[in-house]
GROMACS .gro file of C-alpha atoms in nm:
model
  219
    1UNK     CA    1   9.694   9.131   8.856
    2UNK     CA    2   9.473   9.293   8.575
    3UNK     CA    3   9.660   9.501   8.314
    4UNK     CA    4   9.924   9.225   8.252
    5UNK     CA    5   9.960   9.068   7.924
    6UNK     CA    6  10.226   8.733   8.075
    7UNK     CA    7  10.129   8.426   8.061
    8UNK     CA    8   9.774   8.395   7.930
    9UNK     CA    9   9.655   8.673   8.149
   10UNK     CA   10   9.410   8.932   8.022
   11UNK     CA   11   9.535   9.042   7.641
   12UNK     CA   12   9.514   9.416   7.666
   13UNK     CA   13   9.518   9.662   7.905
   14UNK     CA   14   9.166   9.773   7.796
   15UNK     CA   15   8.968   9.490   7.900
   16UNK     CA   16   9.182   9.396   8.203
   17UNK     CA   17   9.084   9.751   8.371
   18UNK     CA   18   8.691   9.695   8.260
   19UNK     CA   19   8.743   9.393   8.501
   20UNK     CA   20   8.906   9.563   8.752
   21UNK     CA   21   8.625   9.820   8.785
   22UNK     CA   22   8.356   9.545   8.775
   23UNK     CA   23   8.549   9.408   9.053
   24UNK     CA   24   8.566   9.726   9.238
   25UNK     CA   25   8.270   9.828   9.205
   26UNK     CA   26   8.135   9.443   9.418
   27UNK     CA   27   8.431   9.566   9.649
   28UNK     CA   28   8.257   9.813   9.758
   29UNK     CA   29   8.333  10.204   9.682
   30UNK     CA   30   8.673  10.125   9.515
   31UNK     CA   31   8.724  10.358   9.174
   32UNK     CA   32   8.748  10.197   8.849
   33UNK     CA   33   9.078  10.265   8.670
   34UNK     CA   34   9.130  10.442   8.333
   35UNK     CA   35   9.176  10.258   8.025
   36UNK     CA   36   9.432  10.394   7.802
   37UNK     CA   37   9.524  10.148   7.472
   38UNK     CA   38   9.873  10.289   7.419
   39UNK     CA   39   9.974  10.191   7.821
   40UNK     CA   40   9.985   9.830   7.772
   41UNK     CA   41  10.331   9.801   7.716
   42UNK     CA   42  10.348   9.994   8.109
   43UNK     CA   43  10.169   9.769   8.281
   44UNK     CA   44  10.320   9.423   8.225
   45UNK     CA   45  10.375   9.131   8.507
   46UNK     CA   46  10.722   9.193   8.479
   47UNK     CA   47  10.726   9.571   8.518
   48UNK     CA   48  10.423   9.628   8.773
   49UNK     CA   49  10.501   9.336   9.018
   50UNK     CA   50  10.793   9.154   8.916
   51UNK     CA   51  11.053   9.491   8.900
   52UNK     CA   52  11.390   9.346   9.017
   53UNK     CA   53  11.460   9.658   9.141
   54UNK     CA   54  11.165   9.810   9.326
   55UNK     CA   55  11.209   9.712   9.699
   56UNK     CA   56  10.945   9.397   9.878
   57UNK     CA   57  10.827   9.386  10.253
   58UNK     CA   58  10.643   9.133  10.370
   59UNK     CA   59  10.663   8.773  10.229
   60UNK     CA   60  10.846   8.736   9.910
   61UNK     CA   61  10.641   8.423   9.838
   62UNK     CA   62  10.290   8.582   9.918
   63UNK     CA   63  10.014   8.467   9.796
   64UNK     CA   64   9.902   8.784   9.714
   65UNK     CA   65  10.037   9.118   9.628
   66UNK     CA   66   9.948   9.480   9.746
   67UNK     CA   67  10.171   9.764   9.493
   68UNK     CA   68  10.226  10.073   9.719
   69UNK     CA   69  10.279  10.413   9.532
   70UNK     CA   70  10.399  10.693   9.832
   71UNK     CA   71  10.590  10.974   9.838
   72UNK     CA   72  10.778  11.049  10.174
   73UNK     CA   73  10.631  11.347  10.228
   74UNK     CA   74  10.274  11.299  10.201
   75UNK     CA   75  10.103  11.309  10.536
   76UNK     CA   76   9.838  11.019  10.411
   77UNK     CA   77  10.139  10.771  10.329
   78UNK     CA   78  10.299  10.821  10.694
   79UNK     CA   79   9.976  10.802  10.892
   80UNK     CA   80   9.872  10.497  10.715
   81UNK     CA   81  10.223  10.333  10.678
   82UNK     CA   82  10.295  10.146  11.043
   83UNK     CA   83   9.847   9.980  11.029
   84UNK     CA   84   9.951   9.838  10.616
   85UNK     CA   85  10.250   9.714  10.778
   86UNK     CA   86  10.058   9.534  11.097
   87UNK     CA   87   9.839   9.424  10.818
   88UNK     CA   88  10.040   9.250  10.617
   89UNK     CA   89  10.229   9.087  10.899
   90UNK     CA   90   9.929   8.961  11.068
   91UNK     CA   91   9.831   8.869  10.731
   92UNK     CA   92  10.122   8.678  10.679
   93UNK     CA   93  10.076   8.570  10.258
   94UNK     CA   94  10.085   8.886  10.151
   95UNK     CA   95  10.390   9.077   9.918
   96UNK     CA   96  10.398   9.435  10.016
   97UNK     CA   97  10.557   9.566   9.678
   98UNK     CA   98  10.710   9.943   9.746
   99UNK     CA   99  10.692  10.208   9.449
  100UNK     CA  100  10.888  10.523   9.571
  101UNK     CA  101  10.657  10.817   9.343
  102UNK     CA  102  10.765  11.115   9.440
  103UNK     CA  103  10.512  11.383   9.345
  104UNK     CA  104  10.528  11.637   9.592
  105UNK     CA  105  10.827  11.869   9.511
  106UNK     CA  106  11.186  11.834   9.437
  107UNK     CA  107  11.298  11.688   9.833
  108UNK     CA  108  11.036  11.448   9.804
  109UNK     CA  109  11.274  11.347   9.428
  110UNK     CA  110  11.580  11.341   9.706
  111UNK     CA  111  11.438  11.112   9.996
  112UNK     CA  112  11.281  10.852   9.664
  113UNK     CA  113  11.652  10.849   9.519
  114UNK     CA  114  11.835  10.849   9.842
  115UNK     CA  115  11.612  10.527   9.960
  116UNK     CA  116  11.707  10.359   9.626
  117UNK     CA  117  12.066  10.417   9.644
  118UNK     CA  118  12.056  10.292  10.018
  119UNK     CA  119  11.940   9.944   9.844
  120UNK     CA  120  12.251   9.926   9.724
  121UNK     CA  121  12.382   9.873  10.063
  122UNK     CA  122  12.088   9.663  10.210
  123UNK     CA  123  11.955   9.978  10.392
  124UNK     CA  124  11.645  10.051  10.172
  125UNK     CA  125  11.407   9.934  10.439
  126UNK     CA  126  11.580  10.123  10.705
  127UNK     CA  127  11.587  10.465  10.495
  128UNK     CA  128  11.231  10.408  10.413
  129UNK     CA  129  11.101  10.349  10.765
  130UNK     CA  130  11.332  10.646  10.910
  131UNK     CA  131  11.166  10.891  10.653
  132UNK     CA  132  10.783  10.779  10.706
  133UNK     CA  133  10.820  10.774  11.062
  134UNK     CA  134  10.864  11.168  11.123
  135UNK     CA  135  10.584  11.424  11.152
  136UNK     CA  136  10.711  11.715  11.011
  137UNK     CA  137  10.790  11.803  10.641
  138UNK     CA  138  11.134  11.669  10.509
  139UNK     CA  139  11.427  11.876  10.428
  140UNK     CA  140  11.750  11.762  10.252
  141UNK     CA  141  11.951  11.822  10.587
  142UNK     CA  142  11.659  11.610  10.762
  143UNK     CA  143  11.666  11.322  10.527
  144UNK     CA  144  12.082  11.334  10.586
  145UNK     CA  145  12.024  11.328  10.946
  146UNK     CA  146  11.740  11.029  10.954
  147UNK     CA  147  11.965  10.799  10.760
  148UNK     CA  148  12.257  10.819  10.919
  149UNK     CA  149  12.101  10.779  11.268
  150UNK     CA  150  11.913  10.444  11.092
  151UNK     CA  151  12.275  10.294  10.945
  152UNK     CA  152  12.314  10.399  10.672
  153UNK     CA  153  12.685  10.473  10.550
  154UNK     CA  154  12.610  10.773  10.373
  155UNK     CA  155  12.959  10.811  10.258
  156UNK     CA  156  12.872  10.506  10.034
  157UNK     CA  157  12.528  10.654  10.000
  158UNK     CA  158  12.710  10.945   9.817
  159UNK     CA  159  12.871  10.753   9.560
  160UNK     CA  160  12.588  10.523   9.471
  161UNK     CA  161  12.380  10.794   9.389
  162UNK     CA  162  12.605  10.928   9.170
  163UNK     CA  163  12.746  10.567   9.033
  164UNK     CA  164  12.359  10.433   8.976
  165UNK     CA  165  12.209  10.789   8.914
  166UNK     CA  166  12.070  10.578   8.585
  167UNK     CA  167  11.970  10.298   8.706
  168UNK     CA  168  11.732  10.532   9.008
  169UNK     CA  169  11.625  10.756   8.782
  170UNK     CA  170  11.467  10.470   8.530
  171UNK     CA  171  11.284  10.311   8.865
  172UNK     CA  172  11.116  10.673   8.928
  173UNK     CA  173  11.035  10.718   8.587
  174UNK     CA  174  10.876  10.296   8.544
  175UNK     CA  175  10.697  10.375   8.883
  176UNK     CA  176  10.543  10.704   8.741
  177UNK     CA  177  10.449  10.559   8.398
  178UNK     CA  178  10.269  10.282   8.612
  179UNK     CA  179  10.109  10.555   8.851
  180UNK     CA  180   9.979  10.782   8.526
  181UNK     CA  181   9.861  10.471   8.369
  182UNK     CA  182   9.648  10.330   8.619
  183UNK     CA  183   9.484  10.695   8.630
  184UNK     CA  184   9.644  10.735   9.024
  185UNK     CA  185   9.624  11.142   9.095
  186UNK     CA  186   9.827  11.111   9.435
  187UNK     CA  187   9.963  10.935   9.686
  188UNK     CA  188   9.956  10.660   9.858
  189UNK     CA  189   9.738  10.465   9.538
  190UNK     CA  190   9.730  10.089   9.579
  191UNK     CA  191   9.701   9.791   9.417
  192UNK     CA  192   9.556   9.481   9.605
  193UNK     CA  193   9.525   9.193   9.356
  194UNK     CA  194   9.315   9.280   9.101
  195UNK     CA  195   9.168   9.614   9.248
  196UNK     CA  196   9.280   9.936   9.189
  197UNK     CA  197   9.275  10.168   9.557
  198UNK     CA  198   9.373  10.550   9.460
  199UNK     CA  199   9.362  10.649   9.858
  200UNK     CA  200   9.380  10.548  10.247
  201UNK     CA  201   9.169  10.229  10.369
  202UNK     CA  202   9.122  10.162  10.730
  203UNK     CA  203   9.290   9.832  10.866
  204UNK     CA  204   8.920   9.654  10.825
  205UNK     CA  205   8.934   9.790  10.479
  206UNK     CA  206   9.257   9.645  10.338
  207UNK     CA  207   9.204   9.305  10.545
  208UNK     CA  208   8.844   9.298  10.339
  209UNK     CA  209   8.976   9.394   9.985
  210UNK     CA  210   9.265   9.115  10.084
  211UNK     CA  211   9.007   8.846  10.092
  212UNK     CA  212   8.819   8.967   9.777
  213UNK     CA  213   9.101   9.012   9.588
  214UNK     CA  214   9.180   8.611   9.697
  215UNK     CA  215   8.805   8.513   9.624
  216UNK     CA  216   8.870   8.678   9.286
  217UNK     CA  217   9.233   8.494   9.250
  218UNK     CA  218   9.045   8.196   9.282
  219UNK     CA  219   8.778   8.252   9.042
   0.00000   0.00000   0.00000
């Protein structure tokens, strides 16, 4: 992962995201990202991919990582949400890592904090697939509704959002640093190994910048 200053990676933030765009551009139609020198204390290992408390799908032990900024109510996130999924599971080595940004109003703020305080009771992945997988524009009642009929106790749900208000709040605010610094205007914005994806691919699409981001791992 470019940007990352762990571990004899790439020193500065600069120069990482000049490689990223080189990389992008032999992708094939990928956008370079911005270079900003003050962000390199954003976009460390640790903080990008390695956030304790931003949610994984897929497998843990992947062999590769895609970083998913979406907000639950952008259209683009839900229509492209169940093919990544069926891509990384046919995939099988990939680590689907899942950055709640919410940048589309103040209920879009409720269903990212409500999904992180349902972590707290092993029901992130349920909230998060019961919100994506509606048509229609979320409403607080809505979002109440969806995660109670997934399992969620939302009487719990209640008092972890007040008891870890902190703790959610400084998630939303790491994920948006990340977004801003990697120049991302919107959601859903990817990252697939080293390439930076502001947008939707097709299935074919992620499956080929998979393989070139592993080519590139390699090299």
């Amino acid at each position: 992962m470019a940007g990352f200053r762990n571990k004899g990676l790439v020193a500065t933030r600069r120069a990482a995201l000049a490689w990223i765009g080189a990389g992008a551009l032999a992708a094939g139609g990928i956008t370079s990202a911005r270079a900003a020198a003050d962000d390199d204390e954003v976009l460390t290992e640790a903080k990008v991919l390695r956030d304790p408390d931003v949610p994984v799908a897929g497998n843990p032990d992947g062999n590769i990582s895609i970083i998913e900024w979406s907000d639950y109510n952008c259209p683009y996130c839900r229509k492209l949400e169940p093919e990544l999924r069926q891509v990384v599971q046919d995939d099988g080595k990939v680590r689907l890592v899942m950055k709640d940004w919410p940048v589309l109003g103040p209920v879009s703020v409720t269903a990212a904090r409500t999904a992180l305080a349902a972590k707290f009771q092993g029901k992130y992945h349920q909230a998060h697939d019961a919100m994506m997988g509606v048509s229609s524009r979320l409403t607080e009642p809505r979002i109440n509704e969806l995660l109670a009929a997934a399992g969620v106790d939302m009487d719990r749900l209640k008092r972890d959002l007040t008891d870890h208000a902190k703790d959610i709040d400084a998630v939303l605010k790491r994920n948006n640093e990340q977004a801003e610094a990697f120049g991302f205007r919107g959601t859903p914005s990817f990252i697939v190994g080293k390439y930076r994806v502001p947008g939707v691919l097709s299935m074919t699409e992620f499956e080929q910048v998979i393989a070139d981001a592993r080519k590139a791992k390699m090299n």
